[in-house]
mmCIF file of C-alpha atoms in Angstrom:
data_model
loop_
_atom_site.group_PDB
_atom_site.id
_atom_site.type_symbol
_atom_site.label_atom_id
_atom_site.label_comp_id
_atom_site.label_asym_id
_atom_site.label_seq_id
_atom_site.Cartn_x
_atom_site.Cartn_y
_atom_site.Cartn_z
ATOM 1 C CA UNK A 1 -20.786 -10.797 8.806
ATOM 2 C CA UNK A 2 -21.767 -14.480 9.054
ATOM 3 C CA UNK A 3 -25.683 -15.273 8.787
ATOM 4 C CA UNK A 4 -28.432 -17.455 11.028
ATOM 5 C CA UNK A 5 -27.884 -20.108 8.321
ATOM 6 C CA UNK A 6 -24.329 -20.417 8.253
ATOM 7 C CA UNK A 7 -24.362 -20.481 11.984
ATOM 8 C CA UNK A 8 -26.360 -23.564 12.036
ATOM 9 C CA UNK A 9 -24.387 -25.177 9.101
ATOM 10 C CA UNK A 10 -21.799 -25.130 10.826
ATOM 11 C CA UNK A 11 -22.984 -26.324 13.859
ATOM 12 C CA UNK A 12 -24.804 -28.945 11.803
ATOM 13 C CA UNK A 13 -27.823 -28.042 13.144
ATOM 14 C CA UNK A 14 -31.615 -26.460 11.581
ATOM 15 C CA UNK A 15 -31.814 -22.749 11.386
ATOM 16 C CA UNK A 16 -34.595 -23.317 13.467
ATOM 17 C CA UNK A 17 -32.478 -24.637 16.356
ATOM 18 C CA UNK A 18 -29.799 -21.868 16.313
ATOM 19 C CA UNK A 19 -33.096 -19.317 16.262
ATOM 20 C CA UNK A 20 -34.302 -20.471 19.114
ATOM 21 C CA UNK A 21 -31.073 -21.168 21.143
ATOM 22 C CA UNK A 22 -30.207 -17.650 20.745
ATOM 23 C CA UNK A 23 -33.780 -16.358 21.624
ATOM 24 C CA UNK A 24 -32.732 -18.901 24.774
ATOM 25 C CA UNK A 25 -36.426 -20.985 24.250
ATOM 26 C CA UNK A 26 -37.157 -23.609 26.429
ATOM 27 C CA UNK A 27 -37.258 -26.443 23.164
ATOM 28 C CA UNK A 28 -33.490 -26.174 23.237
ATOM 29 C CA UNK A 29 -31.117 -28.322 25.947
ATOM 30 C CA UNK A 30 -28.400 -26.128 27.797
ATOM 31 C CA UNK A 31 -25.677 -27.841 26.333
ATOM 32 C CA UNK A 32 -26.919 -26.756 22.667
ATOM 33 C CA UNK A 33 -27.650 -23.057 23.452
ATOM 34 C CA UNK A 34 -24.204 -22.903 25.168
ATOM 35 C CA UNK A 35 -22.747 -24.364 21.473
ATOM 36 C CA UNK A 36 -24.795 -22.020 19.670
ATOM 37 C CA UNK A 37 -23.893 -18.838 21.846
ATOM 38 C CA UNK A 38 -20.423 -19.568 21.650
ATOM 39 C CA UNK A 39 -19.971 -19.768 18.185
ATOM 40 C CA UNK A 40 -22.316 -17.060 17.482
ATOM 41 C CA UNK A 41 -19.738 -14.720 19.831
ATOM 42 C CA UNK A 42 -16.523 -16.367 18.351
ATOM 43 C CA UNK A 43 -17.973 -15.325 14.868
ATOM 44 C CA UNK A 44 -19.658 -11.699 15.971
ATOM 45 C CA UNK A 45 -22.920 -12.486 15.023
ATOM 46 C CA UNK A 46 -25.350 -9.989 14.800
ATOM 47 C CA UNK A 47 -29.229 -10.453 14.426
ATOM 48 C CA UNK A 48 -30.964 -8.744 11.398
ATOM 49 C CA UNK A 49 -33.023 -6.777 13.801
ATOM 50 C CA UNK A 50 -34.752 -4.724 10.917
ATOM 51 C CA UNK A 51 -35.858 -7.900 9.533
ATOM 52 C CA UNK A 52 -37.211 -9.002 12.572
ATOM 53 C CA UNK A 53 -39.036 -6.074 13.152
ATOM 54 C CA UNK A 54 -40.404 -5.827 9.843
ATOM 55 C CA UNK A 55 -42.515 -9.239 10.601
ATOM 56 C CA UNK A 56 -43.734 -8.410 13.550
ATOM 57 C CA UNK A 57 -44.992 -4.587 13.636
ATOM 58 C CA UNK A 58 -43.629 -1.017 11.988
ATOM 59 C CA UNK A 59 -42.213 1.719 13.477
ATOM 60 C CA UNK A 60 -43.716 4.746 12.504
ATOM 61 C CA UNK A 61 -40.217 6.010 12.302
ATOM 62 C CA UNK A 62 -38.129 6.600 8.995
ATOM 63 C CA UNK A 63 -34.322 6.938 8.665
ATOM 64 C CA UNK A 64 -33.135 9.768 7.048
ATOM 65 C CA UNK A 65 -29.053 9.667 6.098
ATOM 66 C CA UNK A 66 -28.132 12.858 4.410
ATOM 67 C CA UNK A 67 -24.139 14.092 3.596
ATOM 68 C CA UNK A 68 -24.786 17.110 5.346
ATOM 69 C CA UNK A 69 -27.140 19.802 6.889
ATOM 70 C CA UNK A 70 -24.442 22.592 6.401
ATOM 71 C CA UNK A 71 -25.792 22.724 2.871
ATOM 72 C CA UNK A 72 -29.086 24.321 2.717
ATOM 73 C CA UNK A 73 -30.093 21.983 -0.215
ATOM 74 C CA UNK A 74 -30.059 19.215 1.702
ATOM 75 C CA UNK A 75 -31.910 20.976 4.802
ATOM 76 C CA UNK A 76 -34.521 22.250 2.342
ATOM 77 C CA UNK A 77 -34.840 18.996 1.481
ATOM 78 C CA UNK A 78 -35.393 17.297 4.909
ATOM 79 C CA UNK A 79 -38.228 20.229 5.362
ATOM 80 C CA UNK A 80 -39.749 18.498 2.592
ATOM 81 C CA UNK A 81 -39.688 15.302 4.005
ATOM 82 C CA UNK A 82 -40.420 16.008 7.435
ATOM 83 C CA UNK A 83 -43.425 17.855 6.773
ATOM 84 C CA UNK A 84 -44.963 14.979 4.788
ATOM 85 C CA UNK A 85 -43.973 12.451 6.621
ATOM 86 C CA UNK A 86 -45.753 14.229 10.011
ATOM 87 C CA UNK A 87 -48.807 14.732 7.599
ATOM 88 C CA UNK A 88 -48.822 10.329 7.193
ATOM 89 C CA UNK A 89 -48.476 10.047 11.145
ATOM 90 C CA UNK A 90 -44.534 8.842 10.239
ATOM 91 C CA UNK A 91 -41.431 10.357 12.504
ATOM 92 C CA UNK A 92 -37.771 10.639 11.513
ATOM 93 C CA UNK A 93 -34.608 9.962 12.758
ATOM 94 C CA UNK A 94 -31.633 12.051 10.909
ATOM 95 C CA UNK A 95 -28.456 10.832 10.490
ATOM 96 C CA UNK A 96 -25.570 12.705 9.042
ATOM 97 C CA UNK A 97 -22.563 11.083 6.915
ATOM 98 C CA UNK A 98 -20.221 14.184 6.668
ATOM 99 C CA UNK A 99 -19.841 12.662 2.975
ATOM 100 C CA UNK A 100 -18.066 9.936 4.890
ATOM 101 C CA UNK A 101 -18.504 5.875 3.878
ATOM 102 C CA UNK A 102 -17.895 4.704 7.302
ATOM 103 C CA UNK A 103 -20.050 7.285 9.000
ATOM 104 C CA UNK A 104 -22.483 6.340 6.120
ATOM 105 C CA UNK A 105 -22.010 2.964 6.957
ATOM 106 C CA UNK A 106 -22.722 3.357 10.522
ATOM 107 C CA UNK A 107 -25.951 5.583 10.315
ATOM 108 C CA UNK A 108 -27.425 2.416 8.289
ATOM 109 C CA UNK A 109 -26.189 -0.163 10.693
ATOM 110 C CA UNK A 110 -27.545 1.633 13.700
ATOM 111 C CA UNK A 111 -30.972 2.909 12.247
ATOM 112 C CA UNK A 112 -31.193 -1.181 11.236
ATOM 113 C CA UNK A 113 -31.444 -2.183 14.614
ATOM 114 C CA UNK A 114 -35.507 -2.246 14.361
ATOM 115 C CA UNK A 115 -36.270 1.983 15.228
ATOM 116 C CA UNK A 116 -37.006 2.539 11.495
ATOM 117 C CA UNK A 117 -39.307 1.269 8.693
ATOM 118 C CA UNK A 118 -37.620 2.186 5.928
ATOM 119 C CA UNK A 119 -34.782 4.898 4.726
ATOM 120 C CA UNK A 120 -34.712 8.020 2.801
ATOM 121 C CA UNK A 121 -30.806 8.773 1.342
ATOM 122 C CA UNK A 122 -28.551 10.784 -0.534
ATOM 123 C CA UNK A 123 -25.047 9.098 -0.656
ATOM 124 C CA UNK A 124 -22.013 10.422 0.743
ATOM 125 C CA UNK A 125 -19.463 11.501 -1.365
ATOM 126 C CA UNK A 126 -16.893 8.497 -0.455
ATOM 127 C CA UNK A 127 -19.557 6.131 -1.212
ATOM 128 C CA UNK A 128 -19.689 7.210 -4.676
ATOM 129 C CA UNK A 129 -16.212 7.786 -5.137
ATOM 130 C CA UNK A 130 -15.036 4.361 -3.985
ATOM 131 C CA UNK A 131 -18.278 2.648 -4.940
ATOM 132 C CA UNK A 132 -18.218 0.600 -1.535
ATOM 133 C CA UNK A 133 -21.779 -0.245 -1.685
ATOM 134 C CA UNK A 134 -22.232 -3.441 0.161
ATOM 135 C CA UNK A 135 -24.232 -1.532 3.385
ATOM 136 C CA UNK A 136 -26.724 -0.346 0.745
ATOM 137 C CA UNK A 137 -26.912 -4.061 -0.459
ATOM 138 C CA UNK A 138 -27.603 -5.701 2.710
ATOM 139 C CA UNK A 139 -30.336 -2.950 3.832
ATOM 140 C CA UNK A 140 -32.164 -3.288 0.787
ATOM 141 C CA UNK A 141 -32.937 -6.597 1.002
ATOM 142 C CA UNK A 142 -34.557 -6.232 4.607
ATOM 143 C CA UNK A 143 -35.988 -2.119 4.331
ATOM 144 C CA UNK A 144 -37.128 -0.275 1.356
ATOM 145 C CA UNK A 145 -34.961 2.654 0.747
ATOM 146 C CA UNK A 146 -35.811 5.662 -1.520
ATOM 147 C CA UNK A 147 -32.703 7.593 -2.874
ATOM 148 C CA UNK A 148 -33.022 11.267 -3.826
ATOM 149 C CA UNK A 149 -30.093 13.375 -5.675
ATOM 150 C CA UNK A 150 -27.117 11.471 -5.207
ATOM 151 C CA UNK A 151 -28.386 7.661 -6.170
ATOM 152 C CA UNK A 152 -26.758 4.500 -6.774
ATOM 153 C CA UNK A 153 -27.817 3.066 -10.089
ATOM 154 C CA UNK A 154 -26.823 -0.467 -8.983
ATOM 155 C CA UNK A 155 -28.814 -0.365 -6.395
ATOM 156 C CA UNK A 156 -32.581 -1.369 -6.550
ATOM 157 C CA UNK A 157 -34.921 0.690 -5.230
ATOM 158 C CA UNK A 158 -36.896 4.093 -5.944
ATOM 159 C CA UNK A 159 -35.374 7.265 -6.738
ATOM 160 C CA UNK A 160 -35.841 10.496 -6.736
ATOM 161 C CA UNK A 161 -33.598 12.859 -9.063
ATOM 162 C CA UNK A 162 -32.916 16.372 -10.866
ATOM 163 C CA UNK A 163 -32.242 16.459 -14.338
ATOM 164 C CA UNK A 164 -29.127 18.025 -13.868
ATOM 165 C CA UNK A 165 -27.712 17.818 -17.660
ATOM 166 C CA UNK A 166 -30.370 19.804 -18.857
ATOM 167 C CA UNK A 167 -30.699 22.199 -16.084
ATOM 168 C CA UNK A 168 -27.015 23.410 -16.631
ATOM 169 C CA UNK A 169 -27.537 22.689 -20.219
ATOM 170 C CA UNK A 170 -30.297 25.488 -20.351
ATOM 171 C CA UNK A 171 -28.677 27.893 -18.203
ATOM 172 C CA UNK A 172 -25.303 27.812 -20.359
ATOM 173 C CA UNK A 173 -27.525 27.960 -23.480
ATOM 174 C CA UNK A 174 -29.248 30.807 -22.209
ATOM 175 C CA UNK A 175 -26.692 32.624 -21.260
ATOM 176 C CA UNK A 176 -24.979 32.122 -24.925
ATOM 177 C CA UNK A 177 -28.239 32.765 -26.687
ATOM 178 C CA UNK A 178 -29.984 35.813 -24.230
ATOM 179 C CA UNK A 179 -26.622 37.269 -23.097
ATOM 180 C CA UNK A 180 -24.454 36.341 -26.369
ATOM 181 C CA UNK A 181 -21.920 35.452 -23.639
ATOM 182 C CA UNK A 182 -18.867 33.817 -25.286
ATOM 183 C CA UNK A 183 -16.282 32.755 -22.708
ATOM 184 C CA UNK A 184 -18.074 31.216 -19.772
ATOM 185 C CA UNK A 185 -16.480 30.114 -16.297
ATOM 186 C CA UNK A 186 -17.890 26.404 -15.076
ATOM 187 C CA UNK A 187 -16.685 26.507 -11.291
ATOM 188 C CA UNK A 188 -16.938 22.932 -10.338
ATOM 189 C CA UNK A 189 -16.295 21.042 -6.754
ATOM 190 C CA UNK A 190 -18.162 17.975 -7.476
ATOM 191 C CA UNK A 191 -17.218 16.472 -10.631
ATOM 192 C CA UNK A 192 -16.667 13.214 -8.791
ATOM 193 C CA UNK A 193 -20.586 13.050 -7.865
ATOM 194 C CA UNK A 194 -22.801 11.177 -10.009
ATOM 195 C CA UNK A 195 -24.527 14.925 -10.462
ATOM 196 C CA UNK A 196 -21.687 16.998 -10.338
ATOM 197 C CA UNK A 197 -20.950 14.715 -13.660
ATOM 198 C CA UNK A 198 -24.054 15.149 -15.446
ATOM 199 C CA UNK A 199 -23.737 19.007 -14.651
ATOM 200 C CA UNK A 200 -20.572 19.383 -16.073
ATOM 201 C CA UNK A 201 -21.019 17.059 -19.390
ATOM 202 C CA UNK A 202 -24.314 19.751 -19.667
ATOM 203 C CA UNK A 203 -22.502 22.703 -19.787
ATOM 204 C CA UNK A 204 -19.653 21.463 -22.002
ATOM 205 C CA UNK A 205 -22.505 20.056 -24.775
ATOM 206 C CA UNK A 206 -24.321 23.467 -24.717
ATOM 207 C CA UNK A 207 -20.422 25.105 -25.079
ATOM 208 C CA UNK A 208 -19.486 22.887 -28.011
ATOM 209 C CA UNK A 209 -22.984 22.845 -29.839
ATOM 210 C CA UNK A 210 -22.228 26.638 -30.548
ATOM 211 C CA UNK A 211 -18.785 26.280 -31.464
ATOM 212 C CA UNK A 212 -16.919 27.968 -27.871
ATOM 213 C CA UNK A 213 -14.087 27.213 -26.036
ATOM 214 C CA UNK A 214 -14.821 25.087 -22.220
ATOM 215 C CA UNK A 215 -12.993 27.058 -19.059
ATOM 216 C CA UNK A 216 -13.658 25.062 -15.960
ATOM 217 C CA UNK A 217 -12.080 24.996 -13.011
ATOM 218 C CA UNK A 218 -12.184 22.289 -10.398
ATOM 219 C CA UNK A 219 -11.857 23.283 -6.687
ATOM 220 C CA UNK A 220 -11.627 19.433 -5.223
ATOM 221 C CA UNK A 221 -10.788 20.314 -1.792
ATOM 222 C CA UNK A 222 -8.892 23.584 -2.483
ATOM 223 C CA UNK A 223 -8.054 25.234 1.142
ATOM 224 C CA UNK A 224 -8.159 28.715 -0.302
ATOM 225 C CA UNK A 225 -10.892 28.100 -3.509
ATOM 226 C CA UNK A 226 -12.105 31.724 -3.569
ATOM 227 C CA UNK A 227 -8.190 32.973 -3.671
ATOM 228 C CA UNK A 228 -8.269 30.468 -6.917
ATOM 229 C CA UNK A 229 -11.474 31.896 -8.376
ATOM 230 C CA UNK A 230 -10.035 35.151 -8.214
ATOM 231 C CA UNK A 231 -7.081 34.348 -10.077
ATOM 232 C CA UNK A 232 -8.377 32.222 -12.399
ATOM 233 C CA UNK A 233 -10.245 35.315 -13.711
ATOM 234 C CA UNK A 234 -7.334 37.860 -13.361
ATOM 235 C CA UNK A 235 -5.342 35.385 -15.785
ATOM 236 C CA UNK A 236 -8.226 35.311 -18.260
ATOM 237 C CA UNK A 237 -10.025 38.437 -18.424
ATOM 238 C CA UNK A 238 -11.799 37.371 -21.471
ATOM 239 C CA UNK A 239 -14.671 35.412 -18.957
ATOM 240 C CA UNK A 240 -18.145 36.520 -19.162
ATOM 241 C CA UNK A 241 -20.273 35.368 -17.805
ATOM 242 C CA UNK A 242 -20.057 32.332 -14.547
ATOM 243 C CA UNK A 243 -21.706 29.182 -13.778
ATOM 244 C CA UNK A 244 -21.458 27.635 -10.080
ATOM 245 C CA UNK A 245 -22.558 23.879 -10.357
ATOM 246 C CA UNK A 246 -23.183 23.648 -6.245
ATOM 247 C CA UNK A 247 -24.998 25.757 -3.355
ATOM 248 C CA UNK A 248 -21.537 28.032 -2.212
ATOM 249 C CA UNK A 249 -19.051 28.400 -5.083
ATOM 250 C CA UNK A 250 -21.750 30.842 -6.694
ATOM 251 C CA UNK A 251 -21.417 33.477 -4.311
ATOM 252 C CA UNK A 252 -16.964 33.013 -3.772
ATOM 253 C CA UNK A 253 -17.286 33.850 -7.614
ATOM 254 C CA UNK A 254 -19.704 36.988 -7.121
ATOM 255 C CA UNK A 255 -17.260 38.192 -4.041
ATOM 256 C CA UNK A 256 -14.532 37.644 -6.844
ATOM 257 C CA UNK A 257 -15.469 39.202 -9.405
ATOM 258 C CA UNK A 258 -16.359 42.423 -7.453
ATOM 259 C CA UNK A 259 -13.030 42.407 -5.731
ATOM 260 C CA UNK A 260 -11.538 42.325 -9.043
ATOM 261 C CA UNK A 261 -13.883 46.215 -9.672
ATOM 262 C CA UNK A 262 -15.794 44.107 -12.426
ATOM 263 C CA UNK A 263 -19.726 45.449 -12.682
ATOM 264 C CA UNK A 264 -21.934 42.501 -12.624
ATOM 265 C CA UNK A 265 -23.544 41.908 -15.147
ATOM 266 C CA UNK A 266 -22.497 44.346 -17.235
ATOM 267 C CA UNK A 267 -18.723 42.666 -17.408
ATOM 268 C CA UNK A 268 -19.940 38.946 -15.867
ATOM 269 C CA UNK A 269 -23.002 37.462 -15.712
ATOM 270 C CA UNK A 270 -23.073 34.485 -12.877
ATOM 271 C CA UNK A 271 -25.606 31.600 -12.649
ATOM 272 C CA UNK A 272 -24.819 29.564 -9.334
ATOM 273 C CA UNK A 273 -27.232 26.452 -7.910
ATOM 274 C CA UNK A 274 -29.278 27.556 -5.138
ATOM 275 C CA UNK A 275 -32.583 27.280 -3.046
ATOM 276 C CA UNK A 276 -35.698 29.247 -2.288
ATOM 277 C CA UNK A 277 -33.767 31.699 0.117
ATOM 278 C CA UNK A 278 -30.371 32.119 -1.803
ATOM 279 C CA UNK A 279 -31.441 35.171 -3.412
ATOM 280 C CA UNK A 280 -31.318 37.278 -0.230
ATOM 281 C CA UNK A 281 -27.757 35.923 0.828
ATOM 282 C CA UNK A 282 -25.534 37.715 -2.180
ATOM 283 C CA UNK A 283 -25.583 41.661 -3.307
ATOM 284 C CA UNK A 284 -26.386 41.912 -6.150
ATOM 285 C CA UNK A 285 -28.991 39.133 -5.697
ATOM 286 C CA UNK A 286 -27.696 35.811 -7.197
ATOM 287 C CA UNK A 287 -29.548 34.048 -10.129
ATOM 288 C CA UNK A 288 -29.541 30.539 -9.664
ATOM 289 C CA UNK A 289 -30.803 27.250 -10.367
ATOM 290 C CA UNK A 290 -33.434 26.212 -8.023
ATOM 291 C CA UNK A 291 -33.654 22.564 -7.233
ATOM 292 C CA UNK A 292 -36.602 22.404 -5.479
ATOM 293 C CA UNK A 293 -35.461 20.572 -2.673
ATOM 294 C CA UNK A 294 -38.803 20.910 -0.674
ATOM 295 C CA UNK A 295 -40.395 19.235 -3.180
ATOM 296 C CA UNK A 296 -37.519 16.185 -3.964
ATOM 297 C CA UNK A 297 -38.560 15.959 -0.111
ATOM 298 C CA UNK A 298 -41.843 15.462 -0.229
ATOM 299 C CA UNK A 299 -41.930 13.135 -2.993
ATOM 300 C CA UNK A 300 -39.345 10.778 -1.665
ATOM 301 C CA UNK A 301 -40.821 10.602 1.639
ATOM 302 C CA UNK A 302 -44.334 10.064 -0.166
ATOM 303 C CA UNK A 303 -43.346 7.387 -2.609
ATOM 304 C CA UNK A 304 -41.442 5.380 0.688
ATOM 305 C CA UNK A 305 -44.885 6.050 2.667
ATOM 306 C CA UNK A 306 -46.744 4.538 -0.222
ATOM 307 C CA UNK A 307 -44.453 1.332 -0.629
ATOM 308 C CA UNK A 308 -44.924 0.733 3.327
ATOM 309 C CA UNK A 309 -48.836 0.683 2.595
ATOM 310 C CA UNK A 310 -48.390 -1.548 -0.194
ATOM 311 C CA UNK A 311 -49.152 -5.062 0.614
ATOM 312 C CA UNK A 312 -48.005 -5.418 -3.584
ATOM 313 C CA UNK A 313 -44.421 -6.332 -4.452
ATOM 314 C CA UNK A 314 -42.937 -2.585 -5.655
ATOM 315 C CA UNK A 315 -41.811 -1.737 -8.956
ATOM 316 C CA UNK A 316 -39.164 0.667 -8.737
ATOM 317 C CA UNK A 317 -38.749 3.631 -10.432
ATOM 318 C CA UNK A 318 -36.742 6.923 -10.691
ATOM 319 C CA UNK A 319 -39.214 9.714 -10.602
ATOM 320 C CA UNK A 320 -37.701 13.250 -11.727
ATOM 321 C CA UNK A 321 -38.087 16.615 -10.753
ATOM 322 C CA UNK A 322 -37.348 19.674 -13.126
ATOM 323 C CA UNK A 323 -35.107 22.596 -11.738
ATOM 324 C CA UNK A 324 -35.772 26.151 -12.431
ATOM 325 C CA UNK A 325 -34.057 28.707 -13.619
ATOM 326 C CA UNK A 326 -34.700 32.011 -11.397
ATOM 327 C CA UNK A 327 -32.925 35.563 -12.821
ATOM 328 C CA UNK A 328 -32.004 37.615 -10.351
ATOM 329 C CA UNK A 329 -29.510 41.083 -10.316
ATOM 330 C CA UNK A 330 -26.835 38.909 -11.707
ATOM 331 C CA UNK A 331 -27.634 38.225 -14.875
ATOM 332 C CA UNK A 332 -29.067 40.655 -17.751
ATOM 333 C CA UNK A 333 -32.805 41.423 -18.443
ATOM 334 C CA UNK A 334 -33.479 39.552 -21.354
#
């Protein structure tokens, strides 16, 4: 997308000029706006409106880009932030990816127009798989953005994360150490996430540190993942206990494993990743990990509200919030 200044390079003209021929001003001759308005079509130019909007007045409005609202994570999550933001006198506008880059692409490009102050994200899943980052770039330069769960490392600004390594580190361990569970089941669908990684490398150090054997199984975009579930445990009868590293593949393993006349716990203990309300969606209730997505919420929409009040240049940081491991009717009494 070609720039204000390279416009009036190559026109061989000031920045100024090409400003103010496009804002049609009075200080500029016809014959120069018609140049300038020309080239600026020939070449698709289109005006950093955020930018423009920053230096002259805010909003009141934040952009929120999230993969999806399907997932109750991510809803919980917006809660968070739309109940603190209304308690700062900020509004929203939600905008939702469907993990895709180009939708992704297009929320940004749209909310960038000058309706919003700043943006609160998680990244779709084809961003982070094909690292096609330059939207993120451009924005971030103009708008402060605050990333929660899914972040971009490369990218500077705050963050807001889960320390999903030791989450699923703990849970494995304690189901190894409480349960003396030996052959546990990691059912994975996002291993290509940034925190689908970190899950995984969790459970596999708190497998190898006492000596077991890893069993995952990754779903990807499996059209029938529950039929796989069901035979991946009818081939190896020797699984224990379960571990569901996102919000639905938890309960697919539950229905499994009572299809398959298994008592749970007694034969399988299962751990999936779940929210305030997940516990009232399975029978027996599910134990899961609870990210706390209210909170990762409230924090990422306060640290953004801050930043806007600061007239200081921003330090950014990656501030961390610690999951919790709630026991429910699926795992043992310890």
């Amino acid at each position: 997308m070609v720039t204000l200044k390279e416009l009036a390079k190559l026109l061989n003209v000031s920045v100024s000029t090409v400003s103010k021929a496009l804002s049609d001003s009075s200080e500029i001759g016809e014959a120069t706006k018609k140049r300038v308005t020309e080239l600026a079509n020939e070449l698709n130019y289109k005006p950093n409106r955020i930018a423009q909007q920053l230096k002259s007045s805010e909003t009141k409005v934040i952009g929120v880009v999230v993969p999806s609202l399907m997932n109750p994570f991510f809803a919980e999550v917006v809660h968070g932030i739309e109940t603190t933001l209304g308690n700062n006198n900020y509004d929203m506008t939600i905008c939702i990816s469907n993990e895709s880059l180009e939708k992704e692409q297009r929320s940004f490009y749209l909310l960038s127009s000058g309706s919003v102050d700043g943006f609160i994200v998680a990244v779709a899943r084809e961003t982070q798989i094909k690292y096609d980052i330059k939207h993120f770039e451009t924005i971030s330069k103009n708008a402060p953005i605050v990333m929660f769960d899914r972040v971009l490392n490369d990218i500077d600004c705050n963050k807001v994360v889960v320390d999903d390594f030791n989450t699923v580190f703990e849970a494995t361990r304690y189901l190894i150490q409480k349960e003396n569970r030996k052959h546990i089941l990691l059912i994975s669908n996002i291993e290509e996430l940034s925190v689908g990684k970190h899950r995984v490398n969790g459970y596999k150090k708190a497998v190898e540190e006492h000596n077991l054997k890893t069993n995952i199984i990754k779903l990807d975009r499996e059209e029938s993942p529950d039929e796989l579930i069901k035979n991946y445990l009818q081939a190896h009868q020797e699984i224990d206990a379960i571990i569901s590293i996102d919000h639905i593949t938890g309960i697919m393993a539950l229905n499994s494993v009572k299809a398959l006349s298994k008592n749970v716990p007694e034969d399988i203990s299962i751990i999936g990743f779940g929210y305030v309300d997940s516990e009232y969606v399975s029978s027996p209730k599910l134990s899961v990990i609870n990210q706390k997505g209210f909170q990762i919420g409230q924090l990422a929409s306060q640290i953004l509200v801050d930043t806007l009040a600061s007239a200081e240049k921003v330090n950014f940081k990656t501030e961390m919030i610690k999951s919790e491991l709630e026991l429910n009717e699926t795992t043992k009494k310890a």
